[in-house]
Short mmCIF file of C-alpha atoms in Angstrom, two decimals:
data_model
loop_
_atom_site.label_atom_id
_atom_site.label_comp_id
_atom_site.label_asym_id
_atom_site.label_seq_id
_atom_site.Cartn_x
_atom_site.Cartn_y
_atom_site.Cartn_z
CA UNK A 221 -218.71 53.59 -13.56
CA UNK A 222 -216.29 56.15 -15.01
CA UNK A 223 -213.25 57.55 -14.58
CA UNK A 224 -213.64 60.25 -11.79
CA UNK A 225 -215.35 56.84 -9.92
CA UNK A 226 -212.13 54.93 -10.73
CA UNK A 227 -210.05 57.91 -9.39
CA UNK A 228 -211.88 58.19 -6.22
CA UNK A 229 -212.47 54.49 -5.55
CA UNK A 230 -208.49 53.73 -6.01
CA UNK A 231 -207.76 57.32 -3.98
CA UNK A 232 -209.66 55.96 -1.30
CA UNK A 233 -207.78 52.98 -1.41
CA UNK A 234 -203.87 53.79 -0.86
CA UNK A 235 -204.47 57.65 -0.11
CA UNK A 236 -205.41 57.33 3.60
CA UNK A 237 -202.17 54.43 4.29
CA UNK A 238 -200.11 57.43 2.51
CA UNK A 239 -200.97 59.88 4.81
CA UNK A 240 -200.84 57.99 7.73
CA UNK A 241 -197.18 57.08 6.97
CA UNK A 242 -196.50 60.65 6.22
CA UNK A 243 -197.63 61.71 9.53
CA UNK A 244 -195.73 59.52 11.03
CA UNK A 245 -192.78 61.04 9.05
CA UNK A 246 -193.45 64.21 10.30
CA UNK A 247 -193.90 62.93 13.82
CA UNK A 248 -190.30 62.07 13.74
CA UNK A 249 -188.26 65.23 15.09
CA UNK A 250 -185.02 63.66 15.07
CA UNK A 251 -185.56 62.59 11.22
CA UNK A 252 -184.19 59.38 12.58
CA UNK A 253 -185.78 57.81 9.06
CA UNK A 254 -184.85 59.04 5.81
CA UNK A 255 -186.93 58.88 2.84
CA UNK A 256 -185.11 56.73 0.92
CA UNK A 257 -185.28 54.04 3.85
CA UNK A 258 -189.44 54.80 3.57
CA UNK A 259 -189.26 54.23 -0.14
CA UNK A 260 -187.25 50.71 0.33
CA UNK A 261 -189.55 49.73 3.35
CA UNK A 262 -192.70 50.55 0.69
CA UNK A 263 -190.94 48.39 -2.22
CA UNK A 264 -190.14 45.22 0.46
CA UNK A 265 -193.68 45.42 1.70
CA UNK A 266 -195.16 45.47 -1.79
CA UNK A 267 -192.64 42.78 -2.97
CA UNK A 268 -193.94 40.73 -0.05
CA UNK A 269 -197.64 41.08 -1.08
CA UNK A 270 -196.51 39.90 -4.47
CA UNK A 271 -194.76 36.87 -2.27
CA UNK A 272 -197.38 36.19 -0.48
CA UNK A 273 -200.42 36.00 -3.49
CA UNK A 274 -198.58 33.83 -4.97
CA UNK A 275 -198.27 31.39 -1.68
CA UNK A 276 -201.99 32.16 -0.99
CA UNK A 277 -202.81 30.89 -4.48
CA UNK A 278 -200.73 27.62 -3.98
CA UNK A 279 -202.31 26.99 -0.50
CA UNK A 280 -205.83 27.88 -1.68
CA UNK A 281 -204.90 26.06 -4.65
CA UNK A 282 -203.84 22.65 -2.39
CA UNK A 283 -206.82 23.07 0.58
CA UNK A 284 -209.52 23.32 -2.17
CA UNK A 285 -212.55 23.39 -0.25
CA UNK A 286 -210.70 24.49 3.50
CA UNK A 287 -209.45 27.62 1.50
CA UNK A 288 -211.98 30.11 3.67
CA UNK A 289 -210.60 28.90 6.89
CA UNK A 290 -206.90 29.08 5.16
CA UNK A 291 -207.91 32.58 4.23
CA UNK A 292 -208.55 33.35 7.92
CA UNK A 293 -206.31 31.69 10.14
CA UNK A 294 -203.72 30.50 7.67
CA UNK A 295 -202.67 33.98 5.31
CA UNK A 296 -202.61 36.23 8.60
CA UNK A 297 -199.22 34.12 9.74
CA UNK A 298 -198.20 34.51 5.96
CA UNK A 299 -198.65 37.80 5.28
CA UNK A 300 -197.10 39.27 8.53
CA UNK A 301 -194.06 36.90 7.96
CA UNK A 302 -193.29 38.18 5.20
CA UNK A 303 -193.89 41.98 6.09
CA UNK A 304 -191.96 41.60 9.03
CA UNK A 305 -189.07 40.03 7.56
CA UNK A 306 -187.73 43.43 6.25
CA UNK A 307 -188.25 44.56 9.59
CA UNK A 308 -186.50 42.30 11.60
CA UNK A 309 -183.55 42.46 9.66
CA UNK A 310 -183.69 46.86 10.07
CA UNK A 311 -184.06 45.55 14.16
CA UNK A 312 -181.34 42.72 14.05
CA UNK A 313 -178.92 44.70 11.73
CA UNK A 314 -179.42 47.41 13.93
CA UNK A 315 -180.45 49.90 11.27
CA UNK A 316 -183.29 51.04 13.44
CA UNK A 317 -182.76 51.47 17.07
CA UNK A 318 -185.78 53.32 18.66
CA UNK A 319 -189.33 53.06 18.26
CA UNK A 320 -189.96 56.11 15.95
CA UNK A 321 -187.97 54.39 13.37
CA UNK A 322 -188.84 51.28 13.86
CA UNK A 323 -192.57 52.08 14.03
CA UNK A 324 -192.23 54.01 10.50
CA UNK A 325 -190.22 51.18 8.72
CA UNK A 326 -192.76 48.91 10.02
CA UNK A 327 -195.43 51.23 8.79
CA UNK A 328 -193.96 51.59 5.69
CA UNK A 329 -193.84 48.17 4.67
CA UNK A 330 -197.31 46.79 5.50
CA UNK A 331 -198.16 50.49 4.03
CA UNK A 332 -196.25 49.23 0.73
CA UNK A 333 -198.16 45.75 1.23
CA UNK A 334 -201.53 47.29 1.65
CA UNK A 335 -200.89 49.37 -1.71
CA UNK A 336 -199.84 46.53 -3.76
CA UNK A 337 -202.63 44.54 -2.40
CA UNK A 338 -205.71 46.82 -2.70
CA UNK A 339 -204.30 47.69 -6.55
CA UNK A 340 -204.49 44.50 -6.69
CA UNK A 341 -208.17 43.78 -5.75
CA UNK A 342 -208.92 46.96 -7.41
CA UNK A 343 -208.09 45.51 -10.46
CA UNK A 344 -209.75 42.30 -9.96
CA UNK A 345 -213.01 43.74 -8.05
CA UNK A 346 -213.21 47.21 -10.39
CA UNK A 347 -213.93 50.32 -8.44
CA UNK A 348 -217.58 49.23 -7.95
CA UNK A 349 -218.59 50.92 -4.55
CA UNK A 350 -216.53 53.70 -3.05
CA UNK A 351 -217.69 52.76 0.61
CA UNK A 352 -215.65 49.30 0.34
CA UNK A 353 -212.67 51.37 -1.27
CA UNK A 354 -213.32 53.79 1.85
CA UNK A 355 -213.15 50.78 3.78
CA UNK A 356 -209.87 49.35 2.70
CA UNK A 357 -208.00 52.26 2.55
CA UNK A 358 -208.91 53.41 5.89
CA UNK A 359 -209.52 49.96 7.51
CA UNK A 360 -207.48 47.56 5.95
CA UNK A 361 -204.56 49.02 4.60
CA UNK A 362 -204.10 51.48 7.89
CA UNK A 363 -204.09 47.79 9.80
CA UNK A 364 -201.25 46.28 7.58
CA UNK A 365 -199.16 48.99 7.94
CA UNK A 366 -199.89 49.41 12.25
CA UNK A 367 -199.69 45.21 12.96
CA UNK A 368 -195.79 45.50 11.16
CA UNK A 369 -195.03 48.80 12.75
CA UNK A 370 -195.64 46.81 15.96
CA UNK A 371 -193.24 44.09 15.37
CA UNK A 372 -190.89 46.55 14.75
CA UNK A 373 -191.32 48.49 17.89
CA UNK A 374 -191.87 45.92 20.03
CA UNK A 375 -188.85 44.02 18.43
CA UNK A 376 -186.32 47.06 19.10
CA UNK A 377 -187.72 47.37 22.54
CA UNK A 378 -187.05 44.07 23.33
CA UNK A 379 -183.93 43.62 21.40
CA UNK A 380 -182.49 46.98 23.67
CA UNK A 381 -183.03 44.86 26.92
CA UNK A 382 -181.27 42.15 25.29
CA UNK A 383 -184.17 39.83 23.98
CA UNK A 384 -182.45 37.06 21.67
CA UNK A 385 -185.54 36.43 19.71
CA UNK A 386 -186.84 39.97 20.26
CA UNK A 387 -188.91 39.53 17.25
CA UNK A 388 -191.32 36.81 18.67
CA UNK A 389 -193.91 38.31 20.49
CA UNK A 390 -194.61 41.76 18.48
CA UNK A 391 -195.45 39.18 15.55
CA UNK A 392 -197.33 36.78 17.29
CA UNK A 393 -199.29 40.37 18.20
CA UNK A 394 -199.18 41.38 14.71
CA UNK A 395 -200.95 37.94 13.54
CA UNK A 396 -203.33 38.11 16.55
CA UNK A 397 -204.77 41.69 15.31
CA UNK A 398 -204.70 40.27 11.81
CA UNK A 399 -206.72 37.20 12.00
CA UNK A 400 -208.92 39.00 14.22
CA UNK A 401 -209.50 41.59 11.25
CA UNK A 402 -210.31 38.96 9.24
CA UNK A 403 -212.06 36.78 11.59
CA UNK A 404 -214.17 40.35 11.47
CA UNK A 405 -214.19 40.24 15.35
CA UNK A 406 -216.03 43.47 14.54
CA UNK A 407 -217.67 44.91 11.61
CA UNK A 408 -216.04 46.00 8.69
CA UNK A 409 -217.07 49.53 9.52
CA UNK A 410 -216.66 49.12 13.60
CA UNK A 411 -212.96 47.58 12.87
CA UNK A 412 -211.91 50.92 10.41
CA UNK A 413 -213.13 53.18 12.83
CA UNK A 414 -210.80 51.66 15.78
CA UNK A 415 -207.92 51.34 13.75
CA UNK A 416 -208.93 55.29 12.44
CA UNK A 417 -209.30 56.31 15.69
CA UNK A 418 -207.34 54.60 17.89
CA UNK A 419 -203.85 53.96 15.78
CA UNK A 420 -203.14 57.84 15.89
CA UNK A 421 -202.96 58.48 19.71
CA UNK A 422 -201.22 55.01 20.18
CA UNK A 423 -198.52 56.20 18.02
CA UNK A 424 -198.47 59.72 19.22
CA UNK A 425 -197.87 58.67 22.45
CA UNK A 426 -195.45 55.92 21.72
CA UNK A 427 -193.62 58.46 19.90
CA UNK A 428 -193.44 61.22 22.53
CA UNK A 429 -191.98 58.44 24.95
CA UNK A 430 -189.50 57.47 22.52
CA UNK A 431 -188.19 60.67 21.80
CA UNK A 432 -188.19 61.41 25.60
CA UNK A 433 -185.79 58.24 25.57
CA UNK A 434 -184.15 59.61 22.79
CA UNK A 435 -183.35 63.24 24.58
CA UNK A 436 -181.74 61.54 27.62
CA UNK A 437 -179.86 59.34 25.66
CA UNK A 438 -178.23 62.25 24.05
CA UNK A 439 -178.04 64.12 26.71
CA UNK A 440 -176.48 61.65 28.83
CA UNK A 441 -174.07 59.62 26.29
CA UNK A 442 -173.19 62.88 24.66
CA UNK A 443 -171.36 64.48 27.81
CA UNK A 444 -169.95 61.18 28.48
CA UNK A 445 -168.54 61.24 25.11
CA UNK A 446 -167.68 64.82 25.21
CA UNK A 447 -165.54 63.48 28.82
CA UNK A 448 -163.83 60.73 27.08
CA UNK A 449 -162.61 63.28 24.60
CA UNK A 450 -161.39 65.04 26.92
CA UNK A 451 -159.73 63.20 28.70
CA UNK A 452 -157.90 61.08 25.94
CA UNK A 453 -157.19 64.42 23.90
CA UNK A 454 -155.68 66.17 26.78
CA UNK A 455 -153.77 62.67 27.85
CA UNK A 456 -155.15 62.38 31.15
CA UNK A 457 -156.97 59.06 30.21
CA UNK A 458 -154.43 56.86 30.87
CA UNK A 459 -154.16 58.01 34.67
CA UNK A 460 -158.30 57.32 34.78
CA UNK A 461 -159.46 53.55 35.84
CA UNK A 462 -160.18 53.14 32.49
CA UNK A 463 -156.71 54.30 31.37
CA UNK A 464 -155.04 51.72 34.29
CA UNK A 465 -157.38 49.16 32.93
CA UNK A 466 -156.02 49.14 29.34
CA UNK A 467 -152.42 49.51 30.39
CA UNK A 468 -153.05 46.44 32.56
CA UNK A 469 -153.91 44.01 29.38
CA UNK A 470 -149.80 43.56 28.56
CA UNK A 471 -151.04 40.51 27.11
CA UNK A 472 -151.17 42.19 23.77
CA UNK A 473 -148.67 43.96 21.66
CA UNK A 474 -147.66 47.66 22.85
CA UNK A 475 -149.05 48.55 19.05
CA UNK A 476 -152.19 46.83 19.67
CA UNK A 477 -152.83 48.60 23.02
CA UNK A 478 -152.25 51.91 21.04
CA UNK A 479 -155.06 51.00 18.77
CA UNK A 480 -157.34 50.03 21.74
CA UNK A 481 -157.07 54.05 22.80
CA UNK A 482 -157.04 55.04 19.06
CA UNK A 483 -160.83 53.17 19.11
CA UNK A 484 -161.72 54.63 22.19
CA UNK A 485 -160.63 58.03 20.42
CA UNK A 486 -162.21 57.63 17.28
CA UNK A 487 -165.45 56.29 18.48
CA UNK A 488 -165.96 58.77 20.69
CA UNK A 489 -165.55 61.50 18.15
CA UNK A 490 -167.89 59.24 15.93
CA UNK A 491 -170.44 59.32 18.60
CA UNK A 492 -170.77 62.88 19.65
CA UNK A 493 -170.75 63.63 15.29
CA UNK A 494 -173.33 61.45 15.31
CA UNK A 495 -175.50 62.96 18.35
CA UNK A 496 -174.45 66.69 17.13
CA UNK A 497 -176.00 65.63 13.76
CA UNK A 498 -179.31 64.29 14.94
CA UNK A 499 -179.47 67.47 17.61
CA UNK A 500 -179.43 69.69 14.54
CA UNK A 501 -182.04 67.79 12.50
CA UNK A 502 -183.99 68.01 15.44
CA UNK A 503 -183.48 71.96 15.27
CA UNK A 504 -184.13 71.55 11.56
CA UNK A 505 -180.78 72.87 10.53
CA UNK A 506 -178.62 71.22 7.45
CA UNK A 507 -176.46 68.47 9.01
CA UNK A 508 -172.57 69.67 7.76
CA UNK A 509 -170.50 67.60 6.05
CA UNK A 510 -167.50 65.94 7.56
CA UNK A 511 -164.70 66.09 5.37
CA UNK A 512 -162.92 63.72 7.48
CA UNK A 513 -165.71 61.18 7.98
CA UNK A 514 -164.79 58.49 5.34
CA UNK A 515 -161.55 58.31 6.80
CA UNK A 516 -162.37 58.25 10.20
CA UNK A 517 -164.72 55.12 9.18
CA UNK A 518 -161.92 53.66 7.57
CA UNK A 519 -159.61 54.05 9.99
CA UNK A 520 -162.13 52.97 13.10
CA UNK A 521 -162.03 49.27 10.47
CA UNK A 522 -158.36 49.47 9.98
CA UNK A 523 -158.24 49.35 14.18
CA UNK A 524 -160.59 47.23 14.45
CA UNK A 525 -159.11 44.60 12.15
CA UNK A 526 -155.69 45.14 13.94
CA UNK A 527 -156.82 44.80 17.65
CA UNK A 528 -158.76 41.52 16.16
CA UNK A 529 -161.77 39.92 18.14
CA UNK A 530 -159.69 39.02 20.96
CA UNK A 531 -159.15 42.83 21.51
CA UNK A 532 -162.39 43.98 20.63
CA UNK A 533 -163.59 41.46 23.69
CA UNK A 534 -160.88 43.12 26.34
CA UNK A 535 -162.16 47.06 25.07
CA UNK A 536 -165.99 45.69 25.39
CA UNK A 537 -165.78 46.80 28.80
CA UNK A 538 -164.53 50.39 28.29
CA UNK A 539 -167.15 50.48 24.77
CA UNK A 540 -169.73 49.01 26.47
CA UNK A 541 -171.96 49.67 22.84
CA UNK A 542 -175.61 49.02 22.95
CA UNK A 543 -177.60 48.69 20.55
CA UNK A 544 -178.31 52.25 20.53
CA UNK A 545 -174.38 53.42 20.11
CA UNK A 546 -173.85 50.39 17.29
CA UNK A 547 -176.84 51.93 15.45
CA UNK A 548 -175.80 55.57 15.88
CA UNK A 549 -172.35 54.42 14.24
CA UNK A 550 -174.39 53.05 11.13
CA UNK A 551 -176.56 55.89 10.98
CA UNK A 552 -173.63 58.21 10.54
CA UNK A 553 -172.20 55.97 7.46
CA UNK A 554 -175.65 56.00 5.93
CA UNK A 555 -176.09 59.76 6.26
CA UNK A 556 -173.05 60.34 4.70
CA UNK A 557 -173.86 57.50 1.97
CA UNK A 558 -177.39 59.43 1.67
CA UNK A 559 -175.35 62.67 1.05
CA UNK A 560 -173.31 61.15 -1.39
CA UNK A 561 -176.21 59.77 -3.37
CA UNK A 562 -177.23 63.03 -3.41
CA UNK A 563 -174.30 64.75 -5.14
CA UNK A 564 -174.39 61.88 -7.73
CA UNK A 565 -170.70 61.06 -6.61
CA UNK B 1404 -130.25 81.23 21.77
CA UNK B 1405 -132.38 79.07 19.08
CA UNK B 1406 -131.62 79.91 15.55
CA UNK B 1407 -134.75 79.71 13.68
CA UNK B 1408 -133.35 79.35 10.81
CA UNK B 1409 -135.81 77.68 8.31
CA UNK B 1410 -136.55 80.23 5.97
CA UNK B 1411 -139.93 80.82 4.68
CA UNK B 1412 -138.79 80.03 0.84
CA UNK B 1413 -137.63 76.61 2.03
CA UNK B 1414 -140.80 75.66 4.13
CA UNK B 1415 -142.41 72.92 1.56
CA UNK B 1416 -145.63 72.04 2.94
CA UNK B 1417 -148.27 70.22 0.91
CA UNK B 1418 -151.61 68.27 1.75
CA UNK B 1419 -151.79 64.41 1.27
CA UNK B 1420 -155.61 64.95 2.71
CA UNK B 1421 -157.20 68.17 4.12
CA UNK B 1422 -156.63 67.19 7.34
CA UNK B 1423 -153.17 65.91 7.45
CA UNK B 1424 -150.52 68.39 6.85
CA UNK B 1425 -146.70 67.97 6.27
CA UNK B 1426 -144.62 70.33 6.27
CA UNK B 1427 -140.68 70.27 5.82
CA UNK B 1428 -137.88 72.55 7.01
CA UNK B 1429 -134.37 72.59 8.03
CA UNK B 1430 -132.95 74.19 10.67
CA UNK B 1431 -128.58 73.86 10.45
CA UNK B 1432 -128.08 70.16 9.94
CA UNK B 1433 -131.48 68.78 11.80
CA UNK B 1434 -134.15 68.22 8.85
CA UNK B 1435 -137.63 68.62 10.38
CA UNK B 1436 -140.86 67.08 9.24
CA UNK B 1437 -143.71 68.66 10.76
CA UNK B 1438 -146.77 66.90 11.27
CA UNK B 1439 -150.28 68.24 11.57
CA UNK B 1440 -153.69 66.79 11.47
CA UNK B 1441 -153.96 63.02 11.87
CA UNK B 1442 -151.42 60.55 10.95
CA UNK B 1443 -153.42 56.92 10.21
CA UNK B 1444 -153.58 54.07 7.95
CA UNK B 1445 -154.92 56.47 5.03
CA UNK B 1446 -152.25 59.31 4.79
CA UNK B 1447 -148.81 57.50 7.00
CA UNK B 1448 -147.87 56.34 3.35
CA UNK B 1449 -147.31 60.02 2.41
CA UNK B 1450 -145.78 60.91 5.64
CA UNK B 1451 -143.01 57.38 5.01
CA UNK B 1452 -142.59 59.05 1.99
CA UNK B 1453 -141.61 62.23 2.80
CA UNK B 1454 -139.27 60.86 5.57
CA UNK B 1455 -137.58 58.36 2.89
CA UNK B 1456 -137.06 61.05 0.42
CA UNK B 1457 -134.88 63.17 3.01
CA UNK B 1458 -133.17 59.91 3.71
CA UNK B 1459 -132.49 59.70 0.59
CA UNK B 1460 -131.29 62.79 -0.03
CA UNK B 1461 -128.81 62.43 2.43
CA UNK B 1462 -130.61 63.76 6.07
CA UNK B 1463 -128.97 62.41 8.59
CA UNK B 1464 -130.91 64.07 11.79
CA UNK B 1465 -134.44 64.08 11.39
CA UNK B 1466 -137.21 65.31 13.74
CA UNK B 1467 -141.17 64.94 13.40
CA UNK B 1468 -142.98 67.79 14.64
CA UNK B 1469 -145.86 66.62 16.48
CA UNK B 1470 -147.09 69.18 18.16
CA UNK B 1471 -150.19 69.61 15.55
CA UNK B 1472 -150.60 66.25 15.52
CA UNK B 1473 -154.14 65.52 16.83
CA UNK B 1474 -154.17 61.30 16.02
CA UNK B 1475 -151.44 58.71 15.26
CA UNK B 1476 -152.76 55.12 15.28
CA UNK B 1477 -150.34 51.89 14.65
CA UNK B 1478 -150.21 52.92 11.03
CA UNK B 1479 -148.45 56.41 11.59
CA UNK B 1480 -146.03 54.46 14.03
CA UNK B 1481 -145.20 51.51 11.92
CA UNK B 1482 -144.40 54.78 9.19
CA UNK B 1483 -142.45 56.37 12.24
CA UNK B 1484 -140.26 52.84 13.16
CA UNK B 1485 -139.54 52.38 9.37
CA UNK B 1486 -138.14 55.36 9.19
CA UNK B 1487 -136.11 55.17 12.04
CA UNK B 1488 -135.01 51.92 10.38
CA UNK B 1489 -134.39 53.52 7.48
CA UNK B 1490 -132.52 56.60 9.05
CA UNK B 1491 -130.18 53.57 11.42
CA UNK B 1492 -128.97 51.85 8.58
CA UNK B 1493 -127.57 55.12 7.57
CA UNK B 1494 -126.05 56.05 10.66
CA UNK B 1495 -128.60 58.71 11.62
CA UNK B 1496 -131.20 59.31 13.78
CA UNK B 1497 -134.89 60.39 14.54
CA UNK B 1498 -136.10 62.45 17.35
CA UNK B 1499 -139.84 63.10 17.81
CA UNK B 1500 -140.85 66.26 20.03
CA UNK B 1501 -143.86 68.11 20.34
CA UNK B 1502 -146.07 65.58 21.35
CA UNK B 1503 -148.89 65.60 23.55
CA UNK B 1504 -152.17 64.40 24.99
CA UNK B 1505 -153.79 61.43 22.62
CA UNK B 1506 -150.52 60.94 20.80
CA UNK B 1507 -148.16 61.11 23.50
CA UNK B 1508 -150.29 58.77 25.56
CA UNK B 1509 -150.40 56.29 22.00
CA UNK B 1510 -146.37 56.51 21.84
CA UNK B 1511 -146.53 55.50 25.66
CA UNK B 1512 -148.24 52.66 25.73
CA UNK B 1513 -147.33 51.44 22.55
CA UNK B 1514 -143.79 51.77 24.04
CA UNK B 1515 -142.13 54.13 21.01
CA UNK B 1516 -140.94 56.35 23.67
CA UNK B 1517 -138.66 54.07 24.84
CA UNK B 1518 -137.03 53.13 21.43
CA UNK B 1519 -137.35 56.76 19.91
CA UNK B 1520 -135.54 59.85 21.59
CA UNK B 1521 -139.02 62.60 22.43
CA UNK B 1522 -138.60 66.23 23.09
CA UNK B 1523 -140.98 68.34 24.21
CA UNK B 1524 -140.63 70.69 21.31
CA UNK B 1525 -138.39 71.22 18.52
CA UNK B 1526 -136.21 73.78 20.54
CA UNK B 1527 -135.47 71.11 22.76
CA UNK B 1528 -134.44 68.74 19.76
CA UNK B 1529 -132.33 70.73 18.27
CA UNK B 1530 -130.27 72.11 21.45
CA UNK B 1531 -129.59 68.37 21.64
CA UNK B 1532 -128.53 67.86 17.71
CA UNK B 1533 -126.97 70.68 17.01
CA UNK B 1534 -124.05 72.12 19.03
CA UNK B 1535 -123.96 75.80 19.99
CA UNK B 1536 -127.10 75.98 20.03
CA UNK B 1537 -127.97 76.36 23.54
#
């Protein structure tokens, strides 16, 4: 074989993964994921295909002769361990908080695993026979990266209806598809050509009803932010039930009770920044930079320190954060972390 | 009648961030520190200083102009209450005035109002400092 085979045979291999994970990108109108969060997911899924040869080779290693029914029903719960471990902690850290982005972090790590591994195998197997390279790259690799994209949107789904081990059941799905891939269920050929044809309308769809989600959230929490405003800027807040409600907890210090409505102030702000930025990626305009941003962060953890847990539990009810508004607060720092990066500050 | 009186060559006003600005002026006796922006745990150090400094320098009467004020957390009024201290050990005083929505409803509940004389603007202040000057 020579080297336009090599080229083609190791093309064929990560290529197709690559432009799955790209469309996916693309699908994602809100740019909820950033590139540099695809590039990390890639490195943690190849990392945990480097992880998980070398725990293959010390259980094939120890089972000796039971190594082909290891290799089956054993590595699936391995490998998808390990790829979903950068996952969960995107879902539990609340780094991801809808389906699109956790569906393309999950993508992109099994996508990174699937790279790593068919190198791999490339190196060990040469690039004898472009069908099995065909094979892997569309078959194989496409199925690592969808069985971890579904523990990660099954994980935020769950996790956003308050789930405490939300993670549970979109891996026990991921190792299910898995061993059935290498249980070969179906053929080689049969298996690629469901994942090829049946992973893109799955996620399309998935997609579209996540970013409906997404639209009414913003809709709905932004005028309900834009109200808060409102009514704190203009002072009439403290005449609202709300406003009653926070002048009723005189168990804390006057100053403390001022923070309380300085939170209420500044996360509101926060939040509608944070909506106004994703409304204009969504437009495909530049998001602007907030001069006042690192302060305002800094400030929202000065208050929060000062108002302690005990008054971070009385303001839960006027917060009332989910998920959602704790990951929209993140995904403002990182944006303006990304920017930062950026300028080389 | 009001005499405006702080002239435009004594008007100091500098930046401790872009979006908290201090300005300084006089008007007879009444030394006025005029706030606008956001007064919190990141730029009250520069206000304190600002209000020390006049202390210093011998002010007696001092009012904050909040009317541009757009935020003050517990930070901007610990800054405020040490600088009434400051001003009481002296013998003087501090007025606040201009205040409104977010900020008045902060010195409200966090009960400054009742230990700090407010004014609804600086006109108001100074009728009340300085006599003859209604």
């Amino acid at each position: 074989m020579g080297d336009s085979e090599s080229i083609w045979a190791i093309a064929a291999g990560v290529l197709p993964v690559l432009a799955f994970l790209g469309a996916l990108a693309t699908l994602d109108t809100f740019k909820l994921v950033r590139l540099g969060r695809i590039a990390t997911a890639l490195a943690c899924g190849g990392a945990a295909a480097l992880i998980a040869f070398a725990l293959n080779s010390l259980f094939f290693d120890l089972l000796g002769s039971e190594s082909d029914t290891y290799a089956k029903f054993g590595a699936p719960w391995v490998e998808e361990l390990l790829k979903a471990a950068w996952v969960v902690y995107l879902v539990r850290s609340e780094k991801v908080g809808f389906m699109v982005d956790s569906a393309i972090c999950g993508f992109a790590t099994g996508a990174g695993f699937a790279l790593v591994e068919n190198i791999s195998y490339w190196e060990q197997w040469g690039d004898d026979g472009l069908t099995l390279w065909l094979l892997r790259g569309f078959g194989t690799a496409v199925m690592h990266g969808g069985a971890t994209a579904i523990v990660g949107i099954v994980a935020v789904e769950l996790q956003r209806r308050g789930a405490t081990r939300a993670f549970i059941p979109g891996l026990l799905l991921a190792v299910a598809i898995h061993t059935g891939w290498d249980v070969a269920v179906l053929s080689p050929l049969q298996a690629s050509m469901v994942v090829v044809l049946g992973l893109p309308p799955l996620f399309i769809l998935l997609f579209a009803r996540s970013e409906d989600s997404l639209r009414d959230w913003i809709g709905s929490k932004l005028a309900k932010d834009m109200d808060l405003m409102d009514m704190i800027e203009t002072g009439q807040f403290l005449e609202t039930p709300s406003g009653l409600y926070l002048k009723s907890l005189q168990a804390f210090h006057p100053t403390v009770l001022g923070d309380m409505l300085c939170i209420l102030q500044l996360t509101s702000e926060l939040s509608a920044a944070s909506k106004g930025n994703m409304i204009r990626r969504m437009a495909g305009l530049p998001v602007e930079d907030d001069p006042e941003l690192h302060d305002k962060l800094k400030e929202l953890e000065f208050l929060e320190r000062s108002v302690g847990l005990a008054g971070r539990s009385a303001l839960a009810p006027l917060l009332s954060l989910s998920s959602r508004d704790r990951w929209e607060l993140k995904n403002l720092t990182e944006t303006k972390r990304d920017r930062e990066l950026a300028k080389g500050r | 009648m009001l005499p405006r009186t702080a002239a435009p060559a004594l008007l100091i006003n500098y930046e401790s961030k872009d979006w908290m600005k201090i300005g300084k002026s006089r008007i007879g006796n009444l030394d006025v520190i005029t706030l606008n922006g956001r007064l919190d745990a990141a730029n009250e150090h520069a206000f304190e200083e600002e209000g020390i400094r006049l202390v210093l320098a011998g002010a007696r009467c001092i009012a904050v102009d909040m009317a541009g004020l757009t935020y003050i957390s517990s930070a901007g009024i610990g800054g405020l209450l040490r600088l009434r201290g400051a001003l009481g050990e002296t013998g003087g005083e501090l007025f606040l005035c201009g205040a409104k929505g977010v900020v008045k409803s902060v010195l409200e509940i966090t009960r400054v109002a009742d230990m700090i004389k407010m004014h609804a603007n600086l006109a108001d202040a100074a009728v009340t400092v300085l006599p003859g000057t209604s």
